[in-house]
Short mmCIF file of C-alpha atoms and ligand atoms in Angstrom, two decimals:
data_model
loop_
_atom_site.label_atom_id
_atom_site.label_comp_id
_atom_site.label_asym_id
_atom_site.label_seq_id
_atom_site.Cartn_x
_atom_site.Cartn_y
_atom_site.Cartn_z
CA MET Z 405 110.30 -41.56 -9.21
CA LYS Z 406 109.44 -40.07 -5.80
CA SER Z 407 112.50 -38.99 -3.79
CA LEU Z 408 113.03 -40.73 -0.46
CA ILE Z 409 114.67 -38.73 2.31
CA ALA Z 410 115.46 -41.03 5.21
CA GLY Z 411 116.76 -40.05 8.63
CA ASN Z 412 118.86 -42.60 10.51
CA TRP Z 413 118.82 -41.56 14.16
CA LYS Z 414 121.24 -44.36 15.13
CA MET Z 415 121.44 -44.82 18.93
CA ASN Z 416 120.04 -41.37 19.61
CA GLY Z 417 116.62 -40.31 20.82
CA LEU Z 418 114.33 -40.56 23.80
CA GLY Z 419 110.61 -39.92 24.01
CA ALA Z 420 111.31 -36.19 24.30
CA SER Z 421 112.90 -36.27 20.82
CA ALA Z 422 109.38 -36.33 19.39
CA ALA Z 423 109.70 -32.56 19.74
CA GLU Z 424 111.93 -32.59 16.63
CA ILE Z 425 109.21 -34.28 14.57
CA GLU Z 426 106.66 -31.84 15.96
CA ALA Z 427 109.00 -29.05 14.85
CA LEU Z 428 109.18 -30.55 11.35
CA ILE Z 429 105.39 -30.77 11.18
CA ALA Z 430 105.19 -27.12 12.20
CA GLN Z 431 107.56 -26.21 9.35
CA PHE Z 432 105.34 -28.12 6.92
CA ASP Z 433 102.28 -26.25 8.14
CA GLY Z 434 100.58 -29.34 9.54
CA SER Z 435 101.56 -32.38 7.49
CA ALA Z 436 104.43 -33.60 5.33
CA PRO Z 437 104.36 -32.89 1.56
CA ASP Z 438 103.27 -35.86 -0.55
CA ASP Z 439 105.56 -35.23 -3.53
CA ARG Z 440 108.48 -36.86 -1.65
CA ASP Z 441 108.71 -39.69 0.89
CA ILE Z 442 110.01 -38.78 4.34
CA LEU Z 443 111.22 -41.63 6.53
CA ILE Z 444 112.43 -41.48 10.12
CA CYS Z 445 114.33 -44.48 11.50
CA PRO Z 446 114.49 -43.89 15.25
CA PRO Z 447 115.84 -46.40 17.77
CA ALA Z 448 113.62 -49.48 18.05
CA THR Z 449 112.24 -48.21 21.37
CA LEU Z 450 110.53 -45.33 19.56
CA VAL Z 451 109.25 -47.08 16.42
CA ASN Z 452 105.78 -47.84 17.75
CA ARG Z 453 105.37 -44.47 19.44
CA PHE Z 454 106.40 -42.54 16.33
CA ALA Z 455 104.43 -44.76 13.93
CA SER Z 456 101.28 -44.32 16.03
CA ALA Z 457 101.72 -40.57 16.33
CA TYR Z 458 103.09 -39.53 12.93
CA SER Z 459 102.05 -41.99 10.19
CA ASP Z 460 98.86 -39.99 9.67
CA GLU Z 461 100.93 -36.79 9.33
CA GLY Z 462 102.66 -38.23 6.26
CA PHE Z 463 105.82 -39.61 7.89
CA LEU Z 464 107.06 -43.12 7.24
CA ILE Z 465 108.74 -44.86 10.16
CA GLY Z 466 111.45 -47.49 9.88
CA GLY Z 467 113.81 -49.67 11.87
CA GLN Z 468 117.61 -49.53 11.75
CA ASP Z 469 118.22 -53.29 11.60
CA CYS Z 470 116.35 -56.58 11.86
CA HIS Z 471 117.20 -60.23 12.45
CA ALA Z 472 117.02 -62.63 9.53
CA LYS Z 473 114.75 -65.01 11.47
CA SER Z 474 111.17 -64.20 12.34
CA ALA Z 475 111.35 -65.36 15.98
CA GLY Z 476 113.45 -67.46 18.32
CA ALA Z 477 116.22 -67.55 20.91
CA HIS Z 478 118.12 -64.40 19.88
CA THR Z 479 118.31 -62.25 23.00
CA GLY Z 480 118.28 -58.54 22.29
CA ASP Z 481 117.47 -58.89 18.59
CA ILE Z 482 114.35 -57.71 16.83
CA SER Z 483 112.63 -59.36 13.87
CA ALA Z 484 111.24 -57.73 10.76
CA ALA Z 485 107.77 -58.99 11.73
CA MET Z 486 108.12 -57.18 15.08
CA LEU Z 487 109.05 -53.93 13.34
CA ALA Z 488 106.11 -54.29 10.96
CA ASP Z 489 103.83 -55.03 13.91
CA ALA Z 490 105.11 -51.86 15.60
CA GLY Z 491 104.13 -49.78 12.55
CA ALA Z 492 107.39 -49.65 10.58
CA ALA Z 493 107.27 -49.56 6.79
CA TYR Z 494 111.03 -49.73 6.08
CA VAL Z 495 114.17 -51.13 7.67
CA ILE Z 496 117.83 -50.27 7.09
CA VAL Z 497 120.02 -53.36 6.65
CA GLY Z 498 123.78 -53.64 6.24
CA HIS Z 499 124.63 -50.18 7.53
CA SER Z 500 128.45 -49.94 7.74
CA GLU Z 501 128.20 -49.55 11.52
CA ARG Z 502 126.38 -52.91 11.69
CA ARG Z 503 128.87 -54.49 9.27
CA ALA Z 504 131.81 -53.18 11.36
CA ASP Z 505 130.46 -53.44 14.94
CA HIS Z 506 128.58 -56.72 14.52
CA GLY Z 507 130.62 -58.42 11.81
CA GLU Z 508 127.69 -58.62 9.41
CA SER Z 509 128.60 -60.19 6.07
CA ASP Z 510 126.99 -59.64 2.68
CA ALA Z 511 125.18 -62.96 3.14
CA ASP Z 512 123.78 -61.76 6.50
CA VAL Z 513 122.60 -58.55 4.87
CA ARG Z 514 120.91 -60.43 2.03
CA ALA Z 515 119.14 -62.72 4.54
CA LYS Z 516 117.93 -59.69 6.52
CA ALA Z 517 116.72 -57.95 3.36
CA GLU Z 518 114.75 -61.04 2.34
CA ALA Z 519 113.29 -61.36 5.85
CA ALA Z 520 112.29 -57.71 5.78
CA PHE Z 521 110.54 -58.04 2.43
CA GLY Z 522 108.83 -61.22 3.62
CA ALA Z 523 107.46 -59.33 6.62
CA GLY Z 524 106.04 -56.56 4.44
CA LEU Z 525 108.85 -54.04 4.99
CA THR Z 526 110.93 -52.32 2.33
CA PRO Z 527 114.61 -52.96 3.08
CA ILE Z 528 117.17 -50.19 2.56
CA ILE Z 529 120.36 -52.06 1.73
CA CYS Z 530 123.55 -50.14 2.49
CA VAL Z 531 126.78 -50.53 0.53
CA GLY Z 532 129.93 -48.41 0.40
CA GLU Z 533 133.68 -48.55 0.17
CA MET Z 534 136.37 -47.72 2.75
CA GLU Z 535 138.65 -44.74 2.18
CA ALA Z 536 141.60 -46.96 1.24
CA ASP Z 537 139.48 -48.60 -1.47
CA ARG Z 538 138.52 -45.24 -2.94
CA THR Z 539 142.14 -44.05 -2.87
CA ALA Z 540 143.31 -47.24 -4.55
CA GLY Z 541 140.69 -46.90 -7.31
CA ARG Z 542 138.78 -49.97 -6.10
CA ALA Z 543 135.49 -48.28 -5.07
CA LEU Z 544 133.42 -49.67 -7.96
CA ASP Z 545 134.82 -53.19 -7.50
CA ILE Z 546 134.08 -53.18 -3.76
CA VAL Z 547 130.55 -51.85 -4.16
CA GLY Z 548 129.92 -54.23 -7.06
CA ALA Z 549 130.92 -57.19 -4.87
CA GLN Z 550 128.71 -55.92 -2.02
CA LEU Z 551 125.77 -55.65 -4.40
CA ASP Z 552 126.41 -59.16 -5.74
CA GLY Z 553 126.42 -60.52 -2.19
CA SER Z 554 123.81 -58.37 -0.43
CA LEU Z 555 120.96 -57.77 -2.84
CA PRO Z 556 117.97 -60.01 -2.20
CA GLU Z 557 117.16 -62.77 -4.65
CA THR Z 558 113.49 -62.91 -3.75
CA ALA Z 559 112.48 -59.35 -2.75
CA GLU Z 560 110.86 -57.29 -5.49
CA ASP Z 561 110.87 -53.98 -3.65
CA PHE Z 562 114.00 -52.62 -2.03
CA VAL Z 563 116.10 -49.47 -1.83
CA ILE Z 564 119.88 -49.23 -2.14
CA ALA Z 565 121.85 -46.68 -0.12
CA TYR Z 566 125.35 -45.88 -1.35
CA GLU Z 567 127.22 -44.76 1.74
CA PRO Z 568 131.00 -44.42 1.41
CA VAL Z 569 132.20 -45.44 4.87
CA TRP Z 570 134.75 -42.62 5.01
CA ALA Z 571 132.00 -40.04 4.44
CA ILE Z 572 129.75 -41.15 7.31
CA GLY Z 573 129.83 -38.69 10.19
CA THR Z 574 133.06 -37.09 8.96
CA GLY Z 575 131.87 -34.02 7.05
CA LEU Z 576 133.63 -35.45 3.96
CA THR Z 577 131.78 -36.28 0.75
CA PRO Z 578 132.86 -37.71 -2.61
CA THR Z 579 133.01 -35.31 -5.53
CA ILE Z 580 129.79 -34.88 -7.46
CA ALA Z 581 131.48 -36.67 -10.38
CA ASP Z 582 132.30 -39.64 -8.12
CA ILE Z 583 128.72 -39.81 -6.79
CA ASP Z 584 127.43 -39.64 -10.37
CA GLU Z 585 129.78 -42.44 -11.48
CA MET Z 586 128.87 -44.70 -8.53
CA HIS Z 587 125.10 -44.20 -8.84
CA ASP Z 588 125.28 -44.82 -12.58
CA PHE Z 589 127.25 -48.02 -11.85
CA ILE Z 590 124.71 -49.16 -9.24
CA ARG Z 591 121.82 -48.39 -11.60
CA GLY Z 592 123.46 -50.61 -14.19
CA ARG Z 593 123.50 -53.47 -11.65
CA THR Z 594 119.82 -53.19 -10.71
CA ARG Z 595 116.46 -52.14 -12.12
CA ALA Z 596 115.20 -48.77 -13.32
CA ASP Z 597 112.49 -48.63 -10.63
CA ILE Z 598 114.76 -49.15 -7.59
CA ARG Z 599 115.55 -46.02 -5.58
CA ILE Z 600 119.25 -45.40 -4.98
CA LEU Z 601 120.00 -43.09 -2.04
CA TYR Z 602 123.25 -41.30 -1.32
CA GLY Z 603 124.37 -41.21 2.33
CA GLY Z 604 127.40 -39.70 4.05
CA SER Z 605 127.57 -36.20 5.53
CA VAL Z 606 124.52 -34.86 3.70
CA LYS Z 607 123.89 -31.39 5.16
CA PRO Z 608 121.64 -28.43 4.34
CA GLY Z 609 124.58 -26.84 2.48
CA ASN Z 610 125.31 -29.74 0.09
CA ALA Z 611 121.92 -31.49 -0.22
CA LYS Z 612 120.65 -29.66 -3.30
CA GLU Z 613 123.74 -30.37 -5.37
CA ILE Z 614 123.87 -34.05 -4.34
CA LEU Z 615 120.15 -34.67 -4.77
CA ALA Z 616 120.28 -33.21 -8.30
CA VAL Z 617 122.74 -35.88 -9.48
CA ASN Z 618 121.39 -38.37 -12.02
CA ASN Z 619 120.30 -41.64 -10.35
CA VAL Z 620 120.38 -40.10 -6.87
CA ASN Z 621 116.79 -40.75 -5.80
CA GLY Z 622 117.07 -39.46 -2.26
CA ALA Z 623 119.36 -39.43 0.75
CA LEU Z 624 120.08 -41.42 3.89
CA VAL Z 625 120.92 -38.82 6.51
CA GLY Z 626 122.50 -39.48 9.90
CA GLY Z 627 123.55 -36.57 12.12
CA ALA Z 628 121.61 -33.91 10.22
CA SER Z 629 118.33 -35.83 10.63
CA LEU Z 630 118.31 -35.36 14.40
CA LYS Z 631 117.42 -31.66 14.31
CA ALA Z 632 114.38 -30.38 12.43
CA ALA Z 633 116.29 -27.20 11.60
CA ASP Z 634 118.79 -29.26 9.57
CA PHE Z 635 116.51 -32.04 8.30
CA TYR Z 636 113.81 -29.73 6.94
CA PRO Z 637 116.03 -27.98 4.34
CA ILE Z 638 117.46 -31.36 3.27
CA ILE Z 639 113.93 -32.73 2.73
CA MET Z 640 112.98 -29.64 0.74
CA ALA Z 641 116.19 -29.83 -1.36
CA ALA Z 642 114.95 -33.09 -2.94
CA PRO Z 643 113.24 -32.72 -6.30
CA GLY Z 644 109.46 -33.16 -5.93
CA ALA Z 645 107.74 -35.93 -7.91
C1 PEP Q 869 124.47 -42.66 8.19
O1 PEP Q 869 124.80 -43.03 9.29
O2 PEP Q 869 123.77 -43.39 7.48
C2 PEP Q 869 124.93 -41.35 7.72
C3 PEP Q 869 124.82 -41.09 6.45
O3 PEP Q 869 125.46 -40.52 8.67
P1 PEP Q 869 125.87 -38.98 8.46
O4 PEP Q 869 124.79 -38.30 7.65
O5 PEP Q 869 125.96 -38.42 9.86
O6 PEP Q 869 127.18 -38.97 7.75
#
């Protein structure tokens, strides 16, 4: 299975941030390697610009969220069809920041994932426990319930990102044994051909060890995806296909 290294830029990036992708391309000597998939999810304002400029260089471009409906009176929202029209190939759904800041439920996430697949995008469905759940020994139960509620019933192609909420942007990560246990658990709940990413404080210094874990098929990277100097070694730490 080809590794997928995805960068979630969150609400960061202006047109000038294209310089970071140019810097990545320079590191790759012209175009991205084809033995791993590299995805950049910039803010929606940059999706079309980046897809037009960098798809031919081997970069996949994705959105960070989409609405479950294809069009309508939803001011400020963006549909999966719009992202696809702008050149996106993937979309993140159910990120913990969306679940927390916008009250998105598992049912909302499932509806978005199905809308994404219907529009020709591959959804990346995020799940992950809170710190209190991990401490109380409930991490597998919580993630299991999120999978039951969020995974699409109709979509054939999707990606799961296991992102413990307490590890996002904190510099903290679960132990390798805990990542191994969770990814093995998630694999048991889905199919053999579905990629399962780990996300939460992946950095150049820990990427190799995390990406070598069984059933870790790539990473969803936040802060460290914003700078080519950090993202490049993470991309290269993934096992090639
Ligand atoms: C994320 O937001 O998906 C994420 C994993 O962030 P970070 O890498 O900064 O922890």
